[in-house]
Coordinates of C-alpha atoms in Angstrom, one line a residue:
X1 CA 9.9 26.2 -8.9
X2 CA 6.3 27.4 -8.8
X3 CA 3.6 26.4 -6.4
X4 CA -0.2 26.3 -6.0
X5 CA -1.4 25.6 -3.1
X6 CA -4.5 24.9 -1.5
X7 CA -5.8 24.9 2.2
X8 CA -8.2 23.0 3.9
X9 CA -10.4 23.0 6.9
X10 CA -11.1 21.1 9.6
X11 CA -14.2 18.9 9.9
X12 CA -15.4 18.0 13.5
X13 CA -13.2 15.4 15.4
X14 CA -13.7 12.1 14.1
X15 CA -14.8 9.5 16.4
X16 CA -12.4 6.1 16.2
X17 CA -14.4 3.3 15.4
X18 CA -12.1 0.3 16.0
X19 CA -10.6 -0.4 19.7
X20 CA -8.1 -3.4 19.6
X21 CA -9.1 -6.8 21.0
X22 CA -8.2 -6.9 24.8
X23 CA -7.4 -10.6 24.8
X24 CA -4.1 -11.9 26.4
X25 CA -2.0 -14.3 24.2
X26 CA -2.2 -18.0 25.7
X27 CA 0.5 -20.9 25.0
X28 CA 1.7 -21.3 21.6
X29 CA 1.5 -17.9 20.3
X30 CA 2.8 -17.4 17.0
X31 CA 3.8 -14.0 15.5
X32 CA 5.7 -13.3 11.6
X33 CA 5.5 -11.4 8.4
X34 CA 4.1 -12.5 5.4
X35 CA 4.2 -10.5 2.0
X36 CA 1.5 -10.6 -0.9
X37 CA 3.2 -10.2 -4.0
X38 CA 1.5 -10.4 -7.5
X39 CA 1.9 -8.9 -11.0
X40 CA 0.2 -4.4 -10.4
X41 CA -3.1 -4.5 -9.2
X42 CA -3.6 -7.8 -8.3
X43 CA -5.5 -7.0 -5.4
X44 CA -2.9 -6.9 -3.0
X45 CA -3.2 -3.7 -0.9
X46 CA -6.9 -4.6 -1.0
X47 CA -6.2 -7.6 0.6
X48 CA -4.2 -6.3 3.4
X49 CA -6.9 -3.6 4.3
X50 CA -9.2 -6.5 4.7
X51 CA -7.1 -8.5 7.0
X52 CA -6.4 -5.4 8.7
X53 CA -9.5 -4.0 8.8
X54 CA -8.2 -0.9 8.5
X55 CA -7.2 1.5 5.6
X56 CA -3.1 1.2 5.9
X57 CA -2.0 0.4 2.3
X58 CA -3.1 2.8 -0.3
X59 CA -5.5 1.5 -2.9
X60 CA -6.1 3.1 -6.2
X61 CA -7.7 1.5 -9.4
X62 CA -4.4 2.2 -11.1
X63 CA -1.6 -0.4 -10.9
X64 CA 2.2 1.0 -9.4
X65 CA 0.6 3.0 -6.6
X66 CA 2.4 1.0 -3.6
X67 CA 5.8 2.8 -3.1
X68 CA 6.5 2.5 0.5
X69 CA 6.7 -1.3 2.3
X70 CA 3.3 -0.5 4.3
X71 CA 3.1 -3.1 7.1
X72 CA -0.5 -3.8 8.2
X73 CA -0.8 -6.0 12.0
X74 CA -3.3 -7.8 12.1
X75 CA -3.8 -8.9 15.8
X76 CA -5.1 -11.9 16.9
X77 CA -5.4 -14.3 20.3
X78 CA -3.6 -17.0 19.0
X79 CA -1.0 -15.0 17.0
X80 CA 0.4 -11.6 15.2
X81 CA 0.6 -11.5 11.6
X82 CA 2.8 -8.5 10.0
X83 CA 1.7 -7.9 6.4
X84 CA 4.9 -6.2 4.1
X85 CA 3.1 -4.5 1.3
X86 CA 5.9 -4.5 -1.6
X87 CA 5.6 -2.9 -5.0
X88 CA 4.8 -4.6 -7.7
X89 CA 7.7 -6.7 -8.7
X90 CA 7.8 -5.9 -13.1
X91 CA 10.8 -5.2 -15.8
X92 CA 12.4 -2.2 -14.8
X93 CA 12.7 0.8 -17.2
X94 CA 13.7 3.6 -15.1
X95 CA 16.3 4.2 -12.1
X96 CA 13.3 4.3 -9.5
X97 CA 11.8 0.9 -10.9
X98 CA 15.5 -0.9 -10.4
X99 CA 15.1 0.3 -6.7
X100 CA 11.5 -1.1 -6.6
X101 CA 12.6 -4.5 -7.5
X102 CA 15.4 -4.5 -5.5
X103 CA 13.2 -3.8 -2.2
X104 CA 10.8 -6.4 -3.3
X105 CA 13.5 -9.1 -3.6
X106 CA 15.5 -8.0 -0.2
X107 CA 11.4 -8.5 1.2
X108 CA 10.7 -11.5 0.0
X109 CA 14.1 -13.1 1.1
X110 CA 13.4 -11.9 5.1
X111 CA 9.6 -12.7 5.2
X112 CA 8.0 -16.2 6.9
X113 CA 5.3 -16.5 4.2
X114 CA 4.9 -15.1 0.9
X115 CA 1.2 -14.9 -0.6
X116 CA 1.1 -14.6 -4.5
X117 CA -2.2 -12.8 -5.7
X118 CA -3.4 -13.8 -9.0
X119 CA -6.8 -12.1 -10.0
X120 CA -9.4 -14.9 -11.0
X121 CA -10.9 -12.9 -13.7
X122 CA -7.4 -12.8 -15.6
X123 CA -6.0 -15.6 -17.2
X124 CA -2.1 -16.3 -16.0
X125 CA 0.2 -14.0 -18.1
X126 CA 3.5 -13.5 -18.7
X127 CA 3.8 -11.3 -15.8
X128 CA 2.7 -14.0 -13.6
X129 CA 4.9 -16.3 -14.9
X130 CA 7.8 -13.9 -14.2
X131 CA 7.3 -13.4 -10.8
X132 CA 6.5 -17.3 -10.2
X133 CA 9.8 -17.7 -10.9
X134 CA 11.4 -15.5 -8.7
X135 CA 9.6 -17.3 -6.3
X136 CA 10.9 -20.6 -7.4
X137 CA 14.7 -19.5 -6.5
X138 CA 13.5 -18.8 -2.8
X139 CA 13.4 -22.4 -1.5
X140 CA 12.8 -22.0 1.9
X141 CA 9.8 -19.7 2.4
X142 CA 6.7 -21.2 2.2
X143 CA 4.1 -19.7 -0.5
X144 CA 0.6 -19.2 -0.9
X145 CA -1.8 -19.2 -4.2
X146 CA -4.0 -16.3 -3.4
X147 CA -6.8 -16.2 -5.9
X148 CA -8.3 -12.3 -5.4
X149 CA -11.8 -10.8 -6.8
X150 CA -13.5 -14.4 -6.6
X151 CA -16.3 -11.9 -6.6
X152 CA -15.8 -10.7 -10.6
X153 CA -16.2 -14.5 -11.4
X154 CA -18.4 -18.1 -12.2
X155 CA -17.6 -21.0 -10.2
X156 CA -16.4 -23.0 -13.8
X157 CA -13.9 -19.8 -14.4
X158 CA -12.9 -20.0 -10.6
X159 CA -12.1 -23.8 -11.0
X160 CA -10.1 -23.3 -14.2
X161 CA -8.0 -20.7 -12.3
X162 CA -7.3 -22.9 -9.6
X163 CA -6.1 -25.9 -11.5
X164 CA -3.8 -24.0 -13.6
X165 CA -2.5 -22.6 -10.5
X166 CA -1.7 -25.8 -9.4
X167 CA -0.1 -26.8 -12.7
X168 CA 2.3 -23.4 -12.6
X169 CA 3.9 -23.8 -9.6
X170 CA 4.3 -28.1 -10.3
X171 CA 6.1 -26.8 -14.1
X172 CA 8.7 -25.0 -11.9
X173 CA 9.1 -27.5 -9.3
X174 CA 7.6 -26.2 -6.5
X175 CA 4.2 -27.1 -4.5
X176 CA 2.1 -24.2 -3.1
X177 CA 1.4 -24.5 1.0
X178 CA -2.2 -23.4 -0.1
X179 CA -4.6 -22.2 -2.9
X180 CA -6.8 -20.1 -1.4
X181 CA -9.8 -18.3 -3.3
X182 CA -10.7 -15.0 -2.0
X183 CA -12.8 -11.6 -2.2
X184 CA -10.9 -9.2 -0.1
X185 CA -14.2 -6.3 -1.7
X186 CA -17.0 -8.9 -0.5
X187 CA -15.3 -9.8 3.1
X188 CA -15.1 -13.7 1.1
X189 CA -13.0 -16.0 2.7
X190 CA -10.2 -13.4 4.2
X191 CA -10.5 -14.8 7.9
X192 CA -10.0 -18.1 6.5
X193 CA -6.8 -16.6 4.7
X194 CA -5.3 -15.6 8.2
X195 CA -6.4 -19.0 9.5
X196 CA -4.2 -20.5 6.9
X197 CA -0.7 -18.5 7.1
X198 CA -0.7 -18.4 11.0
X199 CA 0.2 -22.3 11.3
X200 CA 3.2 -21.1 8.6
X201 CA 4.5 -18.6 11.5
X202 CA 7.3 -19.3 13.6
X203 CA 6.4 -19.7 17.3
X204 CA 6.8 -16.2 19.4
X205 CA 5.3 -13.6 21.4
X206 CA 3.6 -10.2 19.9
X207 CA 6.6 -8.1 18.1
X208 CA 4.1 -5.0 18.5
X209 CA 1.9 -3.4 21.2
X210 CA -1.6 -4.5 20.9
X211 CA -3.3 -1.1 19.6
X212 CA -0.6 -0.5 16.5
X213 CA -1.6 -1.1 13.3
X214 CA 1.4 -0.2 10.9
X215 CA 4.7 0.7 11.8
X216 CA 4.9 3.6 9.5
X217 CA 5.6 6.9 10.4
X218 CA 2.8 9.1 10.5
X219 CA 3.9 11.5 7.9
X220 CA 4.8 8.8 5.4
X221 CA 1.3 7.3 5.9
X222 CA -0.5 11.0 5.8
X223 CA 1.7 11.4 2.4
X224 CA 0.3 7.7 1.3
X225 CA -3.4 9.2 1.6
X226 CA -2.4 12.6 0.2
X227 CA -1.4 10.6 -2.8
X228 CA -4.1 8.5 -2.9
X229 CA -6.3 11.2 -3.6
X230 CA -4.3 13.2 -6.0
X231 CA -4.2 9.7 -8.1
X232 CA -7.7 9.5 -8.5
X233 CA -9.2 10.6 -11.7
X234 CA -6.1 11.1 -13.4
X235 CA -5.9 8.3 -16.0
X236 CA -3.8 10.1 -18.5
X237 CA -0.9 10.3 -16.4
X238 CA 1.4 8.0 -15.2
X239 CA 0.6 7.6 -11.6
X240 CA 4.8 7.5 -10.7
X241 CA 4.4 11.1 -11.5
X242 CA 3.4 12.1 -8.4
X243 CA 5.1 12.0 -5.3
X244 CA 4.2 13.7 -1.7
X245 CA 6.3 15.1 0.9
X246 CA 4.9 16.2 4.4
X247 CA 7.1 18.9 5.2
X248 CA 5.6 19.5 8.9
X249 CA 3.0 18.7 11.3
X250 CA 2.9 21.0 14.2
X251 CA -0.2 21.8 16.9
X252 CA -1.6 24.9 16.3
X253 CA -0.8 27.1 19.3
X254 CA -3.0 28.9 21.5
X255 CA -5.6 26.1 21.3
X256 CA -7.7 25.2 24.2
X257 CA -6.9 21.5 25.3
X258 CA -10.3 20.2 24.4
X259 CA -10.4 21.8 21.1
X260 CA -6.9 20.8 19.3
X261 CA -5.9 21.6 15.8
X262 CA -3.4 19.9 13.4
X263 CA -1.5 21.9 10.8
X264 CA 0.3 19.8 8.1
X265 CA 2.2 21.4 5.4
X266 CA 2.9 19.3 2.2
X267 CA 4.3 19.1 -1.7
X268 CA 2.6 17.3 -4.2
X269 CA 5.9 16.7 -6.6
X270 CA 4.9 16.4 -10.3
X271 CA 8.0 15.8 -12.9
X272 CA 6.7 18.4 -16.0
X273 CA 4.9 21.6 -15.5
X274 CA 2.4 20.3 -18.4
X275 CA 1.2 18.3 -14.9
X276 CA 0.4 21.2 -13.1
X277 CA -2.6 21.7 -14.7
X278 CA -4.1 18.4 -14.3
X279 CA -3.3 18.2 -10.8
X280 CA -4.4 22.0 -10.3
X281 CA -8.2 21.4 -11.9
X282 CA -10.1 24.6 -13.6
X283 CA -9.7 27.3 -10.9
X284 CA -7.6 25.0 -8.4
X285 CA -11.4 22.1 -7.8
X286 CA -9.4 19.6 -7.8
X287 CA -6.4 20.5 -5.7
X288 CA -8.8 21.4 -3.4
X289 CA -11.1 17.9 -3.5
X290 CA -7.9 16.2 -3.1
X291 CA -7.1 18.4 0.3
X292 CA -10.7 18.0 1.2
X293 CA -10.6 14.0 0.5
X294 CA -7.4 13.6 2.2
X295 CA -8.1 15.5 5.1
X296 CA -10.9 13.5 6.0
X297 CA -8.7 10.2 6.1
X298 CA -5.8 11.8 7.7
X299 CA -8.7 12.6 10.9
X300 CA -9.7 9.4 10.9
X301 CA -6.3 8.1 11.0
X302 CA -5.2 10.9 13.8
X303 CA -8.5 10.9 15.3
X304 CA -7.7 15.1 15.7
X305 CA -8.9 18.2 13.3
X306 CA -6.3 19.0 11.1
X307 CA -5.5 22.3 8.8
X308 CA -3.9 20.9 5.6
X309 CA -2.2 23.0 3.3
X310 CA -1.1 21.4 0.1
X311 CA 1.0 22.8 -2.5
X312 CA 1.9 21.5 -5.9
X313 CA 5.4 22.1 -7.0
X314 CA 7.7 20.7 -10.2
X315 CA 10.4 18.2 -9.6
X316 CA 11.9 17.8 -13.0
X317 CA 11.8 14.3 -14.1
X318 CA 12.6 13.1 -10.4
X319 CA 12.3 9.8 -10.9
X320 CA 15.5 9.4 -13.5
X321 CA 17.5 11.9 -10.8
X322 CA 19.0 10.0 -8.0
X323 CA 19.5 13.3 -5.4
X324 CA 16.0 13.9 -6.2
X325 CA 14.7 10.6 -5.7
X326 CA 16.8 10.7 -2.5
X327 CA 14.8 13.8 -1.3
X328 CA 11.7 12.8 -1.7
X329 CA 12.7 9.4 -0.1
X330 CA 13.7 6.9 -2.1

Protein backbone atom coordinates (compact mmCIF):
# COMPACT_ATOMS: atom_id res chain seq x y z
CA UNK A 1 0.00 0.00 0.00
CA UNK A 2 1.30 3.46 -0.55
CA UNK A 3 1.01 6.43 1.73
CA UNK A 4 1.17 10.22 1.70
CA UNK A 5 1.22 11.76 4.55
CA UNK A 6 0.95 15.02 6.01
CA UNK A 7 1.86 16.67 9.46
CA UNK A 8 0.58 19.25 11.26
CA UNK A 9 1.26 21.71 13.95
CA UNK A 10 0.08 22.84 16.96
CA UNK A 11 -1.82 26.05 17.36
CA UNK A 12 -1.88 27.58 20.94
CA UNK A 13 -4.02 25.76 23.64
CA UNK A 14 -7.49 26.27 23.11
CA UNK A 15 -9.47 27.78 25.76
CA UNK A 16 -12.87 25.57 26.61
CA UNK A 17 -15.75 27.64 26.23
CA UNK A 18 -18.54 25.53 27.80
CA UNK A 19 -18.49 24.42 31.64
CA UNK A 20 -21.49 22.13 32.50
CA UNK A 21 -24.39 23.47 34.50
CA UNK A 22 -23.68 22.88 38.30
CA UNK A 23 -27.33 22.32 39.24
CA UNK A 24 -28.30 19.25 41.45
CA UNK A 25 -31.15 17.12 40.07
CA UNK A 26 -34.48 17.71 42.33
CA UNK A 27 -37.54 15.05 42.56
CA UNK A 28 -38.71 13.66 39.53
CA UNK A 29 -35.73 13.52 37.43
CA UNK A 30 -36.02 11.90 34.31
CA UNK A 31 -33.15 10.51 32.18
CA UNK A 32 -33.41 8.29 28.42
CA UNK A 33 -32.33 8.03 24.85
CA UNK A 34 -34.04 9.28 22.02
CA UNK A 35 -32.92 8.73 18.32
CA UNK A 36 -33.61 11.12 15.30
CA UNK A 37 -34.00 9.15 12.40
CA UNK A 38 -34.94 10.60 8.84
CA UNK A 39 -34.28 9.73 5.19
CA UNK A 40 -29.69 11.28 4.54
CA UNK A 41 -29.43 14.68 5.36
CA UNK A 42 -32.45 15.42 6.97
CA UNK A 43 -30.86 17.51 9.42
CA UNK A 44 -30.35 15.10 12.01
CA UNK A 45 -26.68 15.40 13.24
CA UNK A 46 -27.47 19.16 12.93
CA UNK A 47 -30.08 18.75 15.24
CA UNK A 48 -28.20 16.99 17.83
CA UNK A 49 -25.27 19.57 17.87
CA UNK A 50 -27.93 22.07 18.69
CA UNK A 51 -29.43 20.28 21.61
CA UNK A 52 -26.00 19.60 22.62
CA UNK A 53 -24.49 22.60 22.00
CA UNK A 54 -21.61 21.12 21.18
CA UNK A 55 -20.01 19.69 17.97
CA UNK A 56 -20.39 15.65 18.69
CA UNK A 57 -21.98 14.31 15.49
CA UNK A 58 -20.25 14.99 12.30
CA UNK A 59 -22.08 17.26 9.83
CA UNK A 60 -21.21 17.50 6.28
CA UNK A 61 -23.46 18.83 3.38
CA UNK A 62 -23.28 15.42 1.90
CA UNK A 63 -25.85 12.71 2.98
CA UNK A 64 -24.34 9.03 4.47
CA UNK A 65 -21.65 10.79 6.54
CA UNK A 66 -22.94 9.34 10.09
CA UNK A 67 -21.23 5.94 10.52
CA UNK A 68 -20.69 5.56 14.16
CA UNK A 69 -24.00 5.74 16.80
CA UNK A 70 -22.65 9.21 18.15
CA UNK A 71 -24.50 9.83 21.50
CA UNK A 72 -24.80 13.59 22.32
CA UNK A 73 -26.02 14.38 26.46
CA UNK A 74 -27.70 16.99 26.71
CA UNK A 75 -27.82 17.81 30.55
CA UNK A 76 -30.46 19.44 32.16
CA UNK A 77 -31.96 20.19 35.98
CA UNK A 78 -35.03 18.39 35.48
CA UNK A 79 -33.60 15.50 33.34
CA UNK A 80 -30.79 13.81 30.97
CA UNK A 81 -31.55 13.22 27.49
CA UNK A 82 -29.01 10.69 25.52
CA UNK A 83 -29.28 11.45 21.78
CA UNK A 84 -28.30 8.00 19.44
CA UNK A 85 -27.21 9.42 16.16
CA UNK A 86 -27.96 6.33 13.61
CA UNK A 87 -27.20 6.29 9.97
CA UNK A 88 -29.47 6.93 7.62
CA UNK A 89 -31.86 4.09 7.43
CA UNK A 90 -32.09 3.51 2.99
CA UNK A 91 -32.13 0.28 0.58
CA UNK A 92 -29.00 -1.42 1.02
CA UNK A 93 -26.69 -2.13 -2.03
CA UNK A 94 -23.49 -3.03 -0.48
CA UNK A 95 -22.32 -5.37 2.52
CA UNK A 96 -21.55 -2.16 4.71
CA UNK A 97 -25.09 -0.62 4.04
CA UNK A 98 -26.83 -4.13 5.29
CA UNK A 99 -24.88 -3.51 8.50
CA UNK A 100 -26.04 0.20 8.60
CA UNK A 101 -29.54 -0.86 8.63
CA UNK A 102 -29.18 -3.38 10.86
CA UNK A 103 -27.68 -1.02 13.63
CA UNK A 104 -30.36 1.41 12.96
CA UNK A 105 -33.17 -1.06 13.56
CA UNK A 106 -31.40 -2.87 16.78
CA UNK A 107 -31.37 1.35 17.86
CA UNK A 108 -34.61 2.10 17.24
CA UNK A 109 -35.95 -1.01 19.08
CA UNK A 110 -33.88 -0.03 22.57
CA UNK A 111 -34.48 3.81 22.47
CA UNK A 112 -37.43 5.75 24.76
CA UNK A 113 -38.23 8.20 21.94
CA UNK A 114 -37.61 8.20 18.41
CA UNK A 115 -37.64 11.69 16.54
CA UNK A 116 -38.35 11.51 12.65
CA UNK A 117 -36.67 14.52 10.77
CA UNK A 118 -38.38 15.44 7.62
CA UNK A 119 -36.86 18.67 6.00
CA UNK A 120 -39.75 21.35 5.36
CA UNK A 121 -38.34 22.48 2.13
CA UNK A 122 -38.84 18.77 0.60
CA UNK A 123 -41.98 17.49 -0.17
CA UNK A 124 -42.56 13.74 1.57
CA UNK A 125 -40.89 11.09 -0.77
CA UNK A 126 -40.67 7.71 -1.06
CA UNK A 127 -37.82 7.61 1.23
CA UNK A 128 -39.86 9.03 3.85
CA UNK A 129 -42.49 6.86 3.32
CA UNK A 130 -40.10 3.88 3.74
CA UNK A 131 -38.83 4.64 6.90
CA UNK A 132 -42.39 5.74 8.33
CA UNK A 133 -43.13 2.42 8.04
CA UNK A 134 -40.52 0.86 9.80
CA UNK A 135 -41.65 3.00 12.38
CA UNK A 136 -45.16 1.78 12.24
CA UNK A 137 -43.98 -2.00 13.21
CA UNK A 138 -42.39 -0.47 16.54
CA UNK A 139 -45.57 -0.01 18.59
CA UNK A 140 -44.37 0.88 21.76
CA UNK A 141 -41.95 3.69 21.42
CA UNK A 142 -43.34 6.86 21.26
CA UNK A 143 -42.39 9.13 17.96
CA UNK A 144 -41.90 12.52 17.20
CA UNK A 145 -42.61 14.66 13.70
CA UNK A 146 -39.48 16.78 13.59
CA UNK A 147 -39.86 19.25 10.87
CA UNK A 148 -35.96 20.59 10.29
CA UNK A 149 -34.72 23.87 8.25
CA UNK A 150 -38.06 25.76 9.09
CA UNK A 151 -35.52 28.38 8.30
CA UNK A 152 -35.35 27.52 4.12
CA UNK A 153 -39.22 28.06 4.19
CA UNK A 154 -42.76 30.39 4.00
CA UNK A 155 -45.15 29.96 6.68
CA UNK A 156 -47.97 28.51 3.79
CA UNK A 157 -45.08 25.79 2.75
CA UNK A 158 -44.49 25.11 6.57
CA UNK A 159 -48.27 24.57 7.13
CA UNK A 160 -48.62 22.23 4.12
CA UNK A 161 -45.78 20.18 5.55
CA UNK A 162 -47.31 19.84 8.78
CA UNK A 163 -50.68 18.69 7.77
CA UNK A 164 -49.42 16.05 5.55
CA UNK A 165 -47.33 14.96 8.28
CA UNK A 166 -50.19 14.47 10.15
CA UNK A 167 -51.98 12.59 7.43
CA UNK A 168 -48.73 10.10 6.98
CA UNK A 169 -48.51 8.77 10.16
CA UNK A 170 -52.91 8.51 10.48
CA UNK A 171 -52.54 6.31 6.63
CA UNK A 172 -50.38 3.87 8.65
CA UNK A 173 -52.20 3.79 11.78
CA UNK A 174 -50.28 5.47 14.01
CA UNK A 175 -50.50 9.07 15.87
CA UNK A 176 -47.29 11.20 16.33
CA UNK A 177 -46.67 12.23 20.27
CA UNK A 178 -45.73 15.62 18.65
CA UNK A 179 -45.08 17.69 15.35
CA UNK A 180 -42.70 19.90 16.09
CA UNK A 181 -41.27 22.66 13.56
CA UNK A 182 -37.66 23.41 13.96
CA UNK A 183 -34.35 25.36 12.80
CA UNK A 184 -31.64 23.49 14.54
CA UNK A 185 -29.03 26.48 11.90
CA UNK A 186 -31.22 29.55 13.42
CA UNK A 187 -31.29 28.14 17.27
CA UNK A 188 -35.50 28.07 16.24
CA UNK A 189 -37.48 26.21 18.57
CA UNK A 190 -34.68 23.39 19.63
CA UNK A 191 -35.21 24.15 23.52
CA UNK A 192 -38.79 23.69 23.01
CA UNK A 193 -37.78 20.22 21.27
CA UNK A 194 -36.11 19.03 24.57
CA UNK A 195 -39.04 20.41 26.49
CA UNK A 196 -41.14 18.15 24.52
CA UNK A 197 -39.35 14.51 24.57
CA UNK A 198 -38.31 14.86 28.36
CA UNK A 199 -42.05 14.28 29.66
CA UNK A 200 -41.61 10.97 26.99
CA UNK A 201 -38.62 9.73 29.44
CA UNK A 202 -38.82 7.17 31.86
CA UNK A 203 -38.38 8.47 35.50
CA UNK A 204 -34.48 8.09 36.77
CA UNK A 205 -31.45 9.58 37.90
CA UNK A 206 -28.45 10.95 35.56
CA UNK A 207 -26.86 7.65 33.63
CA UNK A 208 -23.74 9.96 33.03
CA UNK A 209 -21.45 12.31 35.11
CA UNK A 210 -22.49 15.82 34.68
CA UNK A 211 -19.44 17.26 32.49
CA UNK A 212 -19.61 14.20 29.62
CA UNK A 213 -20.98 14.98 26.55
CA UNK A 214 -20.77 11.78 24.32
CA UNK A 215 -19.78 8.43 25.34
CA UNK A 216 -17.49 7.92 22.48
CA UNK A 217 -14.12 7.13 22.66
CA UNK A 218 -11.82 9.71 21.90
CA UNK A 219 -10.14 8.27 18.98
CA UNK A 220 -13.43 7.33 17.24
CA UNK A 221 -14.55 10.96 17.74
CA UNK A 222 -10.98 12.47 16.59
CA UNK A 223 -11.48 10.02 13.44
CA UNK A 224 -15.24 11.54 13.05
CA UNK A 225 -13.55 15.11 12.71
CA UNK A 226 -10.69 13.81 10.60
CA UNK A 227 -13.29 12.64 8.27
CA UNK A 228 -15.33 15.44 8.45
CA UNK A 229 -12.75 17.45 6.84
CA UNK A 230 -11.43 15.13 4.31
CA UNK A 231 -15.29 14.96 3.12
CA UNK A 232 -15.53 18.46 2.45
CA UNK A 233 -15.14 19.60 -1.15
CA UNK A 234 -15.18 16.38 -2.52
CA UNK A 235 -18.46 16.02 -4.40
CA UNK A 236 -17.40 13.63 -7.01
CA UNK A 237 -16.82 10.97 -4.77
CA UNK A 238 -18.84 8.93 -2.80
CA UNK A 239 -18.37 10.01 0.71
CA UNK A 240 -18.35 5.99 1.96
CA UNK A 241 -15.08 6.05 0.38
CA UNK A 242 -13.35 7.30 3.05
CA UNK A 243 -12.73 5.88 6.25
CA UNK A 244 -10.29 7.04 9.17
CA UNK A 245 -8.34 5.05 11.60
CA UNK A 246 -6.40 6.72 14.63
CA UNK A 247 -3.68 4.44 15.01
CA UNK A 248 -2.16 6.19 18.27
CA UNK A 249 -2.33 9.11 20.50
CA UNK A 250 0.63 9.29 22.79
CA UNK A 251 2.08 12.58 24.89
CA UNK A 252 4.99 13.70 23.50
CA UNK A 253 7.79 13.12 25.98
CA UNK A 254 10.18 15.35 27.46
CA UNK A 255 7.51 18.06 27.63
CA UNK A 256 7.35 20.52 30.51
CA UNK A 257 3.98 19.98 32.49
CA UNK A 258 2.66 23.42 31.55
CA UNK A 259 3.42 23.10 27.98
CA UNK A 260 1.97 19.54 26.80
CA UNK A 261 1.89 18.17 23.28
CA UNK A 262 -0.42 15.52 21.67
CA UNK A 263 0.88 13.29 18.88
CA UNK A 264 -1.89 11.44 16.95
CA UNK A 265 -1.03 9.23 14.14
CA UNK A 266 -3.84 8.29 11.55
CA UNK A 267 -5.01 6.59 8.00
CA UNK A 268 -7.28 8.19 5.78
CA UNK A 269 -8.58 4.72 3.94
CA UNK A 270 -9.62 5.34 0.38
CA UNK A 271 -10.93 2.12 -1.78
CA UNK A 272 -9.07 2.93 -5.46
CA UNK A 273 -5.84 4.56 -5.91
CA UNK A 274 -7.65 6.90 -8.65
CA UNK A 275 -8.73 8.53 -4.94
CA UNK A 276 -5.52 9.34 -3.87
CA UNK A 277 -5.27 12.17 -5.93
CA UNK A 278 -8.31 13.86 -4.87
CA UNK A 279 -7.71 13.42 -1.37
CA UNK A 280 -3.92 14.35 -1.84
CA UNK A 281 -4.74 17.92 -3.64
CA UNK A 282 -1.89 19.54 -6.28
CA UNK A 283 1.36 19.18 -4.18
CA UNK A 284 -0.38 17.52 -1.06
CA UNK A 285 -2.97 21.44 -0.21
CA UNK A 286 -5.46 19.67 0.55
CA UNK A 287 -4.18 16.78 2.70
CA UNK A 288 -2.72 19.36 4.51
CA UNK A 289 -6.04 21.84 4.94
CA UNK A 290 -7.73 18.73 6.04
CA UNK A 291 -4.80 18.19 8.92
CA UNK A 292 -4.86 21.83 9.54
CA UNK A 293 -8.90 21.92 9.80
CA UNK A 294 -9.01 18.94 11.88
CA UNK A 295 -6.48 19.78 14.12
CA UNK A 296 -8.16 22.69 15.19
CA UNK A 297 -11.37 20.71 16.29
CA UNK A 298 -9.57 17.88 17.71
CA UNK A 299 -7.89 20.99 20.33
CA UNK A 300 -11.04 22.24 21.03
CA UNK A 301 -12.35 18.88 21.78
CA UNK A 302 -9.07 17.89 23.89
CA UNK A 303 -8.53 21.28 25.03
CA UNK A 304 -4.41 20.30 24.56
CA UNK A 305 -1.91 21.16 21.37
CA UNK A 306 -1.80 18.32 19.30
CA UNK A 307 0.93 17.12 16.44
CA UNK A 308 -1.22 15.32 13.84
CA UNK A 309 0.21 13.26 11.27
CA UNK A 310 -2.13 12.00 8.65
CA UNK A 311 -1.46 9.56 6.08
CA UNK A 312 -3.55 8.45 3.18
CA UNK A 313 -3.41 4.87 2.29
CA UNK A 314 -5.51 2.37 -0.26
CA UNK A 315 -7.91 -0.17 1.14
CA UNK A 316 -9.16 -1.86 -1.85
CA UNK A 317 -12.87 -1.67 -2.17
CA UNK A 318 -13.15 -2.11 1.73
CA UNK A 319 -16.50 -1.67 2.02
CA UNK A 320 -17.61 -5.04 -0.08
CA UNK A 321 -14.55 -6.94 2.19
CA UNK A 322 -15.84 -8.04 5.48
CA UNK A 323 -12.09 -8.51 7.25
CA UNK A 324 -11.49 -5.18 6.03
CA UNK A 325 -14.54 -3.64 7.15
CA UNK A 326 -13.78 -5.42 10.37
CA UNK A 327 -10.44 -3.46 10.67
CA UNK A 328 -11.41 -0.42 10.14
CA UNK A 329 -14.32 -1.01 12.62
CA UNK A 330 -17.31 -2.05 11.32
Amino acid sequence: MGAMSVRNQPSEPSQDGGAPHALEAVGNHRAGFACFVGRPNAGKSTLTNALVGQKVAITANQPQTTRHTVRGIVHRPDAQLILVDTPGLHKPRTLLGERLNDIVRTTWAEVDVIGFCLPANEKLGPGDRFIAKELASIKKTPKIAIVTKTDLVDSKTLAEQLIAIDQLGRELGFEWAEIVPVSAVGDSQVGLLADLIVPLLPEGPALYPEGDLTDEPEQVMIAELIREAALEGVRDELPHSIAVVVEEMLPREDRPADKPLLDIHAFVYIERPSQKGIIIGPKGKRLKDVGIKSRKQIEALLGTPVFLDLHVKVAKDWQRDPRQLRKLGF
